[in-house]
Coordinates of C-alpha atoms and ligand atoms in Angstrom, one line a residue:
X6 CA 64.7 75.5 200.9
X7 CA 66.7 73.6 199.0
X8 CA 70.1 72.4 200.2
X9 CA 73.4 73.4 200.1
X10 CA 75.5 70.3 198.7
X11 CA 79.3 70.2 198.9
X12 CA 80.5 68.1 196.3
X13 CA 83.4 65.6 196.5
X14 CA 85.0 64.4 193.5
X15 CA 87.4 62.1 194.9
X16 CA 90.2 59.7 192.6
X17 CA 90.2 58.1 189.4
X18 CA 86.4 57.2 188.4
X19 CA 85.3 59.8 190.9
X20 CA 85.7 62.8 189.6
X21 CA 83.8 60.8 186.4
X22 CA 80.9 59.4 188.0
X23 CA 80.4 62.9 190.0
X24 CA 80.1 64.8 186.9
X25 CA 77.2 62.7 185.4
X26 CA 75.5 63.0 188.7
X27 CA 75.9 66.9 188.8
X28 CA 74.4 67.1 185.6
X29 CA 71.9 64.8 186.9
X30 CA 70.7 67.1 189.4
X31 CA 71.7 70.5 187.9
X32 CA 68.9 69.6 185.4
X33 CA 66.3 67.4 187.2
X34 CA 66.8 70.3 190.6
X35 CA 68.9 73.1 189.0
X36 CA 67.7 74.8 193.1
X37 CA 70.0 72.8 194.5
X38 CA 73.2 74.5 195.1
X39 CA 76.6 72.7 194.1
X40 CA 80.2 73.5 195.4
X41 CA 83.3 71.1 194.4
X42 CA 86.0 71.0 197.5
X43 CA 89.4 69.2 196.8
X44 CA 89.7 65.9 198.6
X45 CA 91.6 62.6 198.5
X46 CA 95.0 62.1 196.9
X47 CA 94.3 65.2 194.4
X48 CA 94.3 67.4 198.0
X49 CA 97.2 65.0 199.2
X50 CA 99.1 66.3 196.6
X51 CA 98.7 69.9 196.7
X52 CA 98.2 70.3 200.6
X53 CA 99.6 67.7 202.0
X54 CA 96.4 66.5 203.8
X55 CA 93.5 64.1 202.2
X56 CA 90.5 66.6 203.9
X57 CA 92.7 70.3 203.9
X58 CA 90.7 72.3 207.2
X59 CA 88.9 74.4 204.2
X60 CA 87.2 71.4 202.6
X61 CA 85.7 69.9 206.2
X62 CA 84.6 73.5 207.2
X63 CA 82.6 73.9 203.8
X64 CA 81.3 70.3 204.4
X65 CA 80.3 71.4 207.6
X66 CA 78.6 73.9 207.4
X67 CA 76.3 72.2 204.3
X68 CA 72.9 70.7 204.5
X69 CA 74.7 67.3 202.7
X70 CA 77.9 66.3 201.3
X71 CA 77.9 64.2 198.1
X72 CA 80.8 61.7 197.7
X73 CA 82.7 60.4 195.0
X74 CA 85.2 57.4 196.1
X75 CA 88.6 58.0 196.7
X76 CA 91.7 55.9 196.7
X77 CA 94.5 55.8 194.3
X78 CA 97.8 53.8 193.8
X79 CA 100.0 56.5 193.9
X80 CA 99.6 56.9 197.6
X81 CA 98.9 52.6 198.4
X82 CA 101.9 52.5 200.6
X83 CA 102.2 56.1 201.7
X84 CA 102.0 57.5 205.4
X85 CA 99.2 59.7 204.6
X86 CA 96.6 58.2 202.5
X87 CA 93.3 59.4 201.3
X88 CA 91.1 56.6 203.0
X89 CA 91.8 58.6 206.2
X90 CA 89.9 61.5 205.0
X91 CA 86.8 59.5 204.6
X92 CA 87.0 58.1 207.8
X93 CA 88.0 61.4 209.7
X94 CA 84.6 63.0 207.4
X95 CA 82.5 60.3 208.8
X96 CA 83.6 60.8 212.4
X97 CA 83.6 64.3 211.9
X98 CA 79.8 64.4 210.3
X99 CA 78.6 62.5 213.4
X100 CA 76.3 60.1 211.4
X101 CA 74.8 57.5 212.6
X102 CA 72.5 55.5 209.9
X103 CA 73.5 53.8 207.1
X104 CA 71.1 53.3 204.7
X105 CA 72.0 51.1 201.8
X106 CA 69.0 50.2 199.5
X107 CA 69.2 46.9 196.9
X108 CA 66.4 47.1 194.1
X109 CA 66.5 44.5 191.5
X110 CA 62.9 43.1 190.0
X111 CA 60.8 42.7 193.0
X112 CA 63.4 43.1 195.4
X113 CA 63.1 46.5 196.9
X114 CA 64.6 46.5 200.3
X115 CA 66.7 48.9 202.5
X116 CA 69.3 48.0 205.3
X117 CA 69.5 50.4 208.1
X118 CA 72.8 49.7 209.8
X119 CA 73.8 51.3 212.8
X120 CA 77.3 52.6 212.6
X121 CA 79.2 54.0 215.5
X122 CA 78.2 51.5 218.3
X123 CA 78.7 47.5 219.1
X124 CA 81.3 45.1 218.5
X125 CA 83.7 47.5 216.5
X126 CA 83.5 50.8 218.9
X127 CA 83.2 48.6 222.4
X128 CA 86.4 48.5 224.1
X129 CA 88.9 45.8 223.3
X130 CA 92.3 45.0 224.2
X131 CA 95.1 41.8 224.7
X132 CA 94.9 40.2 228.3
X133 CA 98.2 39.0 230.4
X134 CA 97.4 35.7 229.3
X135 CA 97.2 36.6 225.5
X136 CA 93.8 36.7 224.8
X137 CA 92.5 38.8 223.0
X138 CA 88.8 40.4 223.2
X139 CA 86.8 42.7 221.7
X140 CA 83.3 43.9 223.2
X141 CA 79.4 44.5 222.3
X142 CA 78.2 47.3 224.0
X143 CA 75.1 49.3 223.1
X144 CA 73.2 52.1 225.1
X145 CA 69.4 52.4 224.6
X146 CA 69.6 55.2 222.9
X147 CA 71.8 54.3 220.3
X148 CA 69.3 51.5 219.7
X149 CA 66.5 53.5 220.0
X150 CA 67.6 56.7 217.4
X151 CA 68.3 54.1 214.7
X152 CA 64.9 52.0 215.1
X153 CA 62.9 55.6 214.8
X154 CA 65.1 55.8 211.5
X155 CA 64.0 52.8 210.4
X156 CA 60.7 53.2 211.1
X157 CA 59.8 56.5 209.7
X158 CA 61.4 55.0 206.3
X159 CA 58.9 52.3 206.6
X160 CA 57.0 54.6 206.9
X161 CA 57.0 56.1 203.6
X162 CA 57.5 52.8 202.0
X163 CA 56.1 49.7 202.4
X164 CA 55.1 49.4 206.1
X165 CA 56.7 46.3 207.1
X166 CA 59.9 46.4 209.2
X167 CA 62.5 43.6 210.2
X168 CA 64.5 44.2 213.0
X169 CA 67.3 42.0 212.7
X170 CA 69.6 40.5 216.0
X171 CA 70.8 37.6 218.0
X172 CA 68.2 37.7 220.9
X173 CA 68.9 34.2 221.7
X174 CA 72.2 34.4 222.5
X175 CA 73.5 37.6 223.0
X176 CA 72.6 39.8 225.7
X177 CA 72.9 43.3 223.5
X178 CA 70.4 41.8 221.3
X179 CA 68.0 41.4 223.8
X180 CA 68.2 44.8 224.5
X181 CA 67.7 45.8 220.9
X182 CA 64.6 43.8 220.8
X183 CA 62.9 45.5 223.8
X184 CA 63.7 48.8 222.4
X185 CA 62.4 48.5 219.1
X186 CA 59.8 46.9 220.2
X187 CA 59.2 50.3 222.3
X188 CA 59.6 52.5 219.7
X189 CA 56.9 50.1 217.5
X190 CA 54.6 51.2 219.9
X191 CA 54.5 54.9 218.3
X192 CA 53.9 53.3 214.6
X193 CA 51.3 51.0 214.9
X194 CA 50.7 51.5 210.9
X195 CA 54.4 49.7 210.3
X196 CA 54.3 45.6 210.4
X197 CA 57.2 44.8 212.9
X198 CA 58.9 41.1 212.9
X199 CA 61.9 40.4 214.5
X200 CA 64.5 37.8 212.7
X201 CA 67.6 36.3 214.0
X202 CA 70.4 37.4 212.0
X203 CA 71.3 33.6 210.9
X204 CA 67.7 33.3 209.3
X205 CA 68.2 37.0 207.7
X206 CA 71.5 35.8 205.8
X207 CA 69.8 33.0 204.5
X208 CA 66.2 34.8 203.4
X209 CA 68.0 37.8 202.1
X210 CA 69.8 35.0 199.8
X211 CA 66.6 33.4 199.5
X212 CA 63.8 35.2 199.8
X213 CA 64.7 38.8 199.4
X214 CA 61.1 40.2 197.9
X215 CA 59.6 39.4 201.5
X216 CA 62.2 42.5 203.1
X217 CA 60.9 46.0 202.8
X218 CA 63.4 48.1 205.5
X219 CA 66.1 46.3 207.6
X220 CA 67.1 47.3 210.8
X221 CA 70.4 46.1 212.8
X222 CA 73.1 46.8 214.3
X223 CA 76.6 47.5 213.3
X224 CA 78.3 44.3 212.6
X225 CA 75.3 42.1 211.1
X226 CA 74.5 45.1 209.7
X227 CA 78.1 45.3 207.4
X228 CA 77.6 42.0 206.8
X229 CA 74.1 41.9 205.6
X230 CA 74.4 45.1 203.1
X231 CA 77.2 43.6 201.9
X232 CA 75.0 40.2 200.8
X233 CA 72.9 42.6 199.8
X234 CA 75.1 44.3 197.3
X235 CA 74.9 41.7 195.0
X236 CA 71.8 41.4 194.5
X237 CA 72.0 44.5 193.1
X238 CA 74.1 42.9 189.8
X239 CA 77.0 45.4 189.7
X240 CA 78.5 47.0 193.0
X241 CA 79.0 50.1 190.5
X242 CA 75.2 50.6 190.9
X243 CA 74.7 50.6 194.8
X244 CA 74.3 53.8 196.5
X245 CA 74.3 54.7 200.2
X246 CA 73.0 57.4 202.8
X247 CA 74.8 58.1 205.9
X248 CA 72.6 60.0 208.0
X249 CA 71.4 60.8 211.4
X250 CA 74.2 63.2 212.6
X251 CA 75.2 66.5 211.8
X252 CA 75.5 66.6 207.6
X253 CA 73.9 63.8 205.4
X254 CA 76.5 62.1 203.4
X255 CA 75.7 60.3 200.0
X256 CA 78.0 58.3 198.6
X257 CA 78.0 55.3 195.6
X258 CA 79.3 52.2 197.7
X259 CA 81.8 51.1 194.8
X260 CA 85.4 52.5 195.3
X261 CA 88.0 54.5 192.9
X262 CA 88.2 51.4 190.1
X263 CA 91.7 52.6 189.2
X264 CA 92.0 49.6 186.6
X265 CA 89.1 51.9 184.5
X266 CA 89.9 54.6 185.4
X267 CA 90.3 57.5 182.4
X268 CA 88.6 55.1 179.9
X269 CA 85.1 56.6 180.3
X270 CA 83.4 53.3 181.4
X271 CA 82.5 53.6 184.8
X272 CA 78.7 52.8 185.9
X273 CA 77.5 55.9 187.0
X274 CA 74.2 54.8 188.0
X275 CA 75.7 54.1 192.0
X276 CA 76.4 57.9 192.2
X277 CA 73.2 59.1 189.9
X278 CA 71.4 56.5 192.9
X279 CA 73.3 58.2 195.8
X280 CA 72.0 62.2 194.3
X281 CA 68.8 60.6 194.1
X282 CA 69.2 59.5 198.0
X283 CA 70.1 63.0 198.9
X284 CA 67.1 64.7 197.3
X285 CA 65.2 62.5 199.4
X286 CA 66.3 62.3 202.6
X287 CA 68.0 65.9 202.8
X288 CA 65.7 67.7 200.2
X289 CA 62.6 65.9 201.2
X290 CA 62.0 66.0 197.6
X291 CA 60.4 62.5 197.3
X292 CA 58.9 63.3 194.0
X293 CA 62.2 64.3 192.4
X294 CA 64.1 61.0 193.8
X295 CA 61.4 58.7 192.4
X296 CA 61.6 60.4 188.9
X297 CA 65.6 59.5 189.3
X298 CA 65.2 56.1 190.3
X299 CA 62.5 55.4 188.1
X300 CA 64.8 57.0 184.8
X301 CA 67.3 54.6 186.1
X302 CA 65.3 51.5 186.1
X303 CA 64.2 52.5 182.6
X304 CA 67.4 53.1 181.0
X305 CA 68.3 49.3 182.4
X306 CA 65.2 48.3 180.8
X307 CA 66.3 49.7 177.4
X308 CA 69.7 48.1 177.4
X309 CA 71.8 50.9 178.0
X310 CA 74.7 49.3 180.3
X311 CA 78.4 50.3 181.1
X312 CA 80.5 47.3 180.9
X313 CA 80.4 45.8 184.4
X314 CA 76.8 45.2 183.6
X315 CA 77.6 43.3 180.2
X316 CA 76.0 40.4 179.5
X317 CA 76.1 37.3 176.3
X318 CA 72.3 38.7 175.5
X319 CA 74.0 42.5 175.0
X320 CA 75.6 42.9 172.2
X321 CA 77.1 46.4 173.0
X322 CA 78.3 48.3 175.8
X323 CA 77.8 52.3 176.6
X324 CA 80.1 54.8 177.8
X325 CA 79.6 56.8 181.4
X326 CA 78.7 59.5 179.6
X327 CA 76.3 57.5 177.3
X328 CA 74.4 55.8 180.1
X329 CA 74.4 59.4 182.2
X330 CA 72.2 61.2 179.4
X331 CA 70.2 57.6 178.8
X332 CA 69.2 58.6 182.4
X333 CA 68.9 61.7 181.8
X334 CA 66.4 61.7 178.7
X335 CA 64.3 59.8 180.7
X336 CA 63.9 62.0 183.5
X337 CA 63.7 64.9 181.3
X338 CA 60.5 63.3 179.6
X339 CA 59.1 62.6 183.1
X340 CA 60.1 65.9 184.7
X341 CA 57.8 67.3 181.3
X342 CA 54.9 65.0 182.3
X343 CA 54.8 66.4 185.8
X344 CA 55.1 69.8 184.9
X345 CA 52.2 69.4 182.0
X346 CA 50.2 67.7 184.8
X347 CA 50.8 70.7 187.2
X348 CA 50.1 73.1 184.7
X349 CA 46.4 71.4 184.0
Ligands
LIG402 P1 86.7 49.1 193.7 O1 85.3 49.2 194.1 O2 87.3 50.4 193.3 O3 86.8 48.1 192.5 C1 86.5 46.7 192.5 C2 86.1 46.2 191.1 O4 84.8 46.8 190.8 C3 87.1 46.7 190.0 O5 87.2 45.7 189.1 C4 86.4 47.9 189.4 O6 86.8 48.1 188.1 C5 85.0 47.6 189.6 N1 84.2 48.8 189.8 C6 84.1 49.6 190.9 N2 83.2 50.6 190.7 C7 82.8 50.5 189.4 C8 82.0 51.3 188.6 N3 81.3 52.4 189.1 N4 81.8 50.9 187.3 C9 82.3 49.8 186.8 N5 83.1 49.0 187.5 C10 83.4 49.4 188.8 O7 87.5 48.4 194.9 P2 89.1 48.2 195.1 O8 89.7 47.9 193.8 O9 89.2 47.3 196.3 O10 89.6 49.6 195.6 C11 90.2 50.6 194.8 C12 90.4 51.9 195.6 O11 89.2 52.4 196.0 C13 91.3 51.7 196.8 O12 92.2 52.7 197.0 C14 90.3 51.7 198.0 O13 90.8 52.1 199.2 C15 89.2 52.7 197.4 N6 87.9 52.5 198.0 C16 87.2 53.7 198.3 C17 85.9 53.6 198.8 C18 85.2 54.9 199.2 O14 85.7 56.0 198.8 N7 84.1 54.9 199.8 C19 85.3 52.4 199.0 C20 86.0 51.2 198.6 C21 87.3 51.3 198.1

């Protein structure tokens, strides 16, 4: 069947880069049902509460909530703000993965991060003396949910895995070793090779063709995606997949870009990226998502480009809007091809 996806505008660019995306989908998989919910400083303003009860019920209750950024000025050194929101969603969604991809060329690699264990959910505190700690903690099963993530996506990519930790050292590590290593043993058709996380920052920089999907834990993991990103070109092209929990959430990975925001230049490739991510991992509509990512890479190809992806060799820059139905044509052309085929 397919899913149920709230949608969540968000501040500034958002509410622009979610429209192109709609339309995105609404044409490519007009099946999939669409429902905007107030959130961020708009629902700050009118309720008095970034994610109002209604909004995280509907959410909820969908098969996958997509994401617009949120953020704005107005509310920078207010009590409530609507970052909170986000963070309560997450919580609140249960999820577990993050999946951020980087494509660029040959580079086509994923990052699986784990994202509610280690260093930043361990407990922490000041001791008499003054120091201050923080700890690594991670159960098996944390370790072990995430690697079967990972290696089902390798799965239906390119059958190589990295698992990426600090075995010689750390103690957590060797733990996440052992288990992937345990959970290898039920995908012998996926290439496993463990890298310590010093080496990964420096072949991700490097060598970043050799990656196919990534998987590590919370902190290297934020760290790593985040080297990543650039490889990318603009962060307003990077989408991301939080999954694992209760509700998919699909959000671009740039934020609310208040300095463009109203002047119709946002990239909206990052959120046209994160709609093709949720027709694949929710909709299990692989066919769909690579017509998406494939228009995408296309309309690059052509020249089409917002201004965060100008360059001295273009001579001209397109509009949101522009660059939305570039992505569009394309798709529509493919989508046309794979009907005629069907129909043969
Ligand atoms: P930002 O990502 O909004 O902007 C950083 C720079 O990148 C700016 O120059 C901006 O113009 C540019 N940029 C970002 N997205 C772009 C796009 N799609 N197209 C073209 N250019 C783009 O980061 P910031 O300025 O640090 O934060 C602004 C607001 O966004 C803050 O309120 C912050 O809290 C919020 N934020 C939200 C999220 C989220 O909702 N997931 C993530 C990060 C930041």
């Amino acid at each position: 069947m397919a899913p149920r996806v709230v949608c969540l505008p968000g501040d500034c660019i958002g509410p622009e880069v979610m429209a192109v995306a709609q339309r995105v989908l609404g044409v490519l998989a007009p099946d999939v049902s669409l429902e905007d919910r107030l959130f961020g400083a708009e629902a700050i303003r009118r309720t008095g509460d970034s994610l109002p009860p209604d909004t995280l019920q509907a959410c909820r209750m969908a098969d996958a909530v997509l994401k617009a950024p949120i953020g704005h000025p107005e509310f920078d050194a207010a009590d409530v703000r609507p970052e909170q929101g986000m963070l309560r969603l997450r919580a609140e969604l249960d999820v577990y993965a993050n999946l951020r991809p980087a494509r660029e060329g040959a580079i086509d690699l994923v990052i699986v991060r784990e994202l509610v264990g280690g260093l930043y959910f361990g407990a922490r505190g000041v001791r008499d003396d003054g120091t201050v700690f923080d700890t690594c903690e991670y159960h098996p099963s944390q370790v072990e949910r995430l690697a079967r993530r990972g290696f089902e996506l390798a799965r239906a990519r390119g059958r190589r895995l990295t698992s990426v930790d600090k075995a010689n050292v750390l103690e957590t590590s060797r733990l996440w070793r052992r288990v992937v290593h345990e959970v290898a043993d039920d995908y012998p058709d996926v290439d496993v090779d463990d890298m310590l996380v010093d080496n990964a920052a420096m072949q991700l920089a490097s060598a970043p063709e050799r990656f196919d999907v990534v998987v590590t834990e919370n902190m290297f993991g934020d760290i790593l995606s985040d080297e990543a990103a650039v490889l990318g070109g603009s962060l307003g092209m990077l989408a991301s997949a939080t999954i694992g929990g209760k509700v998919d959430l699909y959000e671009p990975v740039h934020g609310s870009a208040p300095d463009i925001a109203g002047k119709g230049i946002a990239n909206p490739l990052g959120a046209i990226a994160s709609a093709a991510m949720l027709l694949r991992h929710t909709g299990k509509l692989e066919a769909d998502a690579n017509i998406v990512d494939a228009a995408i890479s296309h309309v690059l190809e052509a020249g089409h480009r917002t201004p965060d992806l100008y360059s001295g060799k273009t001579k001209k820059y397109n509009t949101t809007w522009e660059v939305g139905g570039a992505v569009e044509q394309q798709f529509s052309d493919s989508a046309m091809r794979r009907y005629a085929f069907h129909a043969v």
